[in-house]
Coordinates of N, CA and C in Angstrom, one line a residue:
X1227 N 0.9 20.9 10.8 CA 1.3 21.3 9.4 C 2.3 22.5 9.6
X1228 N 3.7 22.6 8.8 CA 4.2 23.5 8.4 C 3.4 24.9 8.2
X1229 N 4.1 26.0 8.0 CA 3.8 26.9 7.8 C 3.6 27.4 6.4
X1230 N 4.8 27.0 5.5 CA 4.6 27.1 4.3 C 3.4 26.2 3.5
X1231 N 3.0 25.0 4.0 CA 1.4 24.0 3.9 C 0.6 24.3 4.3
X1232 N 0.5 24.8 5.1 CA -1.1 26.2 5.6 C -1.4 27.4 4.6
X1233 N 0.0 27.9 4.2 CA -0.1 29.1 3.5 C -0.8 28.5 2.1
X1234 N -0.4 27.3 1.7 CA -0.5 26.9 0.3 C -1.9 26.3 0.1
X1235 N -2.4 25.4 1.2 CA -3.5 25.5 1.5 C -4.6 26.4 1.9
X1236 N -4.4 27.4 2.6 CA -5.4 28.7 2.3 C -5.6 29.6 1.0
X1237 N -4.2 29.5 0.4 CA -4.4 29.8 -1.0 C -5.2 29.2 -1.9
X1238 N -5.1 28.0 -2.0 CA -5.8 27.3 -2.8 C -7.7 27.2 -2.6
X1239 N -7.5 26.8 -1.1 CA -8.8 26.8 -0.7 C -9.8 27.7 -0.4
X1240 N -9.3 29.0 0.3 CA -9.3 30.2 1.2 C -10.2 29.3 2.5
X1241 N -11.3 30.0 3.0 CA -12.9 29.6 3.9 C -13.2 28.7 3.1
X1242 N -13.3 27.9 2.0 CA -14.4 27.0 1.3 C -14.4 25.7 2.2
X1243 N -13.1 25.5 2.7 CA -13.4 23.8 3.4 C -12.9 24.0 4.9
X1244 N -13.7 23.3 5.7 CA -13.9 23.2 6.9 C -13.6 21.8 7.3
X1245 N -12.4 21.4 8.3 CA -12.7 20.4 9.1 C -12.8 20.3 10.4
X1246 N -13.9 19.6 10.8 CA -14.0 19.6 12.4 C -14.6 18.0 12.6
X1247 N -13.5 18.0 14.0 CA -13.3 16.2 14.5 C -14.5 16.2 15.5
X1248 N -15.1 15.6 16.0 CA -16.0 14.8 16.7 C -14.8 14.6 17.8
X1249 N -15.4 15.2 19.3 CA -14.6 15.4 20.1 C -14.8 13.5 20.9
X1250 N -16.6 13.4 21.1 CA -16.5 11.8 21.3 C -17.8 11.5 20.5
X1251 N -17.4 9.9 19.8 CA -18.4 9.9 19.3 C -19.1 8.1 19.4
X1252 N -20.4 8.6 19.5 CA -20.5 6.8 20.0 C -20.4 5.8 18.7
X1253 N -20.4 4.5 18.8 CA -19.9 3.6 18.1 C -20.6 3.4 17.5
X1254 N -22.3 3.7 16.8 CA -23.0 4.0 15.9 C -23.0 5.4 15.2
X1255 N -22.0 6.2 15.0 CA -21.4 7.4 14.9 C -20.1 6.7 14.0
X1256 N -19.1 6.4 14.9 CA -17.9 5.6 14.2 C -18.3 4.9 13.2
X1257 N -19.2 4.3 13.0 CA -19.6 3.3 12.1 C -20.4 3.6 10.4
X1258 N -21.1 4.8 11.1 CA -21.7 5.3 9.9 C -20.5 6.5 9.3
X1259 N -19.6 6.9 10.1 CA -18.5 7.4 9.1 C -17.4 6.5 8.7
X1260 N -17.3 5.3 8.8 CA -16.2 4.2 8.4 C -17.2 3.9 6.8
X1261 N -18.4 3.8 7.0 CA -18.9 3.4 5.7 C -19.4 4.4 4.9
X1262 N -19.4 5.7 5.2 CA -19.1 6.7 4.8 C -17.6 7.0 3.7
X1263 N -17.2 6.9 4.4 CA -15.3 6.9 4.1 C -15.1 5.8 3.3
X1264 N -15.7 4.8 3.5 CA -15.3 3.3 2.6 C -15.9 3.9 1.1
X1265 N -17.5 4.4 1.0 CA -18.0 4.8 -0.2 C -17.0 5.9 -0.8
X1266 N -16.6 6.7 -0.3 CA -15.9 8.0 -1.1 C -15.0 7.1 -1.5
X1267 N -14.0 6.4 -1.1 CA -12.6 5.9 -1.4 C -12.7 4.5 -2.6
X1268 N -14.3 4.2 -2.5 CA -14.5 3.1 -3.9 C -15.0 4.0 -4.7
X1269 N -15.8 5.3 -4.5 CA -15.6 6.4 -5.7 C -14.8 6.7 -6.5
X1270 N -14.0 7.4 -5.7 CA -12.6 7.9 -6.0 C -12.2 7.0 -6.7
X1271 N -11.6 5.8 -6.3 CA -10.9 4.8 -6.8 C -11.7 4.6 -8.4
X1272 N -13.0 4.4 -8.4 CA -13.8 3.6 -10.1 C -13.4 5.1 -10.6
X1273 N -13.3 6.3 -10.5 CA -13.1 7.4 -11.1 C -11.7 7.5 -11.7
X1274 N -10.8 7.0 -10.6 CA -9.3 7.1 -11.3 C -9.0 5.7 -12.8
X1275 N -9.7 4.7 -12.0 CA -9.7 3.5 -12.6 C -10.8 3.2 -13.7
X1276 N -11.5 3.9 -13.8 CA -12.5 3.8 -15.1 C -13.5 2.6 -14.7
X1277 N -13.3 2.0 -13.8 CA -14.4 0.8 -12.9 C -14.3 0.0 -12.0
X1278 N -15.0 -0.1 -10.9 CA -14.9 -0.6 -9.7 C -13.8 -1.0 -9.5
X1279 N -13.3 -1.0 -8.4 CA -12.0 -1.6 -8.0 C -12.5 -3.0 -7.3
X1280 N -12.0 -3.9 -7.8 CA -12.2 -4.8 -7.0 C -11.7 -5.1 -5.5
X1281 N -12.1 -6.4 -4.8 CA -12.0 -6.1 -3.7 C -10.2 -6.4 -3.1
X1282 N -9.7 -7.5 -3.6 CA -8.2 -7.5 -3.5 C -7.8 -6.3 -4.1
X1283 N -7.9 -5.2 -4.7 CA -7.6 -3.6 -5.3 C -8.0 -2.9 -3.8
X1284 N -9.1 -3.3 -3.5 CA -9.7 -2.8 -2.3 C -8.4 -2.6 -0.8
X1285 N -8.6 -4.0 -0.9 CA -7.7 -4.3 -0.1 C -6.0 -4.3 0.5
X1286 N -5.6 -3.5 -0.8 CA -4.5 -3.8 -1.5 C -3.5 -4.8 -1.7
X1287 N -4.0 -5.9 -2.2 CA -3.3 -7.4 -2.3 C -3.0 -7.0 -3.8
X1288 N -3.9 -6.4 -4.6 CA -3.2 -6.2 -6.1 C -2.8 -4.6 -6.2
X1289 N -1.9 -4.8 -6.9 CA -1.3 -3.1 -6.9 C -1.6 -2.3 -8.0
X1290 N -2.2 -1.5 -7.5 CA -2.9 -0.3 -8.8 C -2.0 0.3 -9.8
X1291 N -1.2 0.8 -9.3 CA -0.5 1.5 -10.2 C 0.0 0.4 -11.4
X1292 N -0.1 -0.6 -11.7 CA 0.0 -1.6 -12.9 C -1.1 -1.4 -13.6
X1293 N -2.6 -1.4 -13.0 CA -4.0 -1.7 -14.1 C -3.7 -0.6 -14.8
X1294 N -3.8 -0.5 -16.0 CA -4.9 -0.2 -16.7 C -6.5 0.3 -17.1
X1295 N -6.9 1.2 -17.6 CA -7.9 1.7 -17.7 C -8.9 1.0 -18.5
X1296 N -10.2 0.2 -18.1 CA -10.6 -0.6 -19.1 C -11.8 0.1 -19.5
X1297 N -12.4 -0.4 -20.9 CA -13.5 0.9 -21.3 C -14.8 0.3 -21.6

């Protein structure tokens, strides 16, 4: 990262967020953070989208930025 994207980033954040990589990790390791990661990103997504994204949305065969928020 630039310098000026560090700076703007510690501003925002200061010490609150921490990341640290897994130097090796075995393949039941890898696995429970791929489904880990899959859950946040169909969060995220029914939060922007007001409900589940389906799985072509998932996948991206249909393009989001067209839907609509359904209620």
């Amino acid at each position: 990262m630039g310098q000026r994207i560090k700076n703007n980033f510690h501003r925002r954040f200061g010490d609150r967020i921490h990341v640290v990589y897994a130097q090796h990790s075995s393949l039941a390791e890898k696995e429970a953070i791929k489904a880990r990661l899959s859950e946040a990103i169909i969060k995220v997504l029914t939060g922007i989208l007001g409900r589940e994204p389906t799985q072509k949305e998932l996948l991206g065969i249909d393009d989001l930025s067209s839907n609509k928020k359904h209620k």
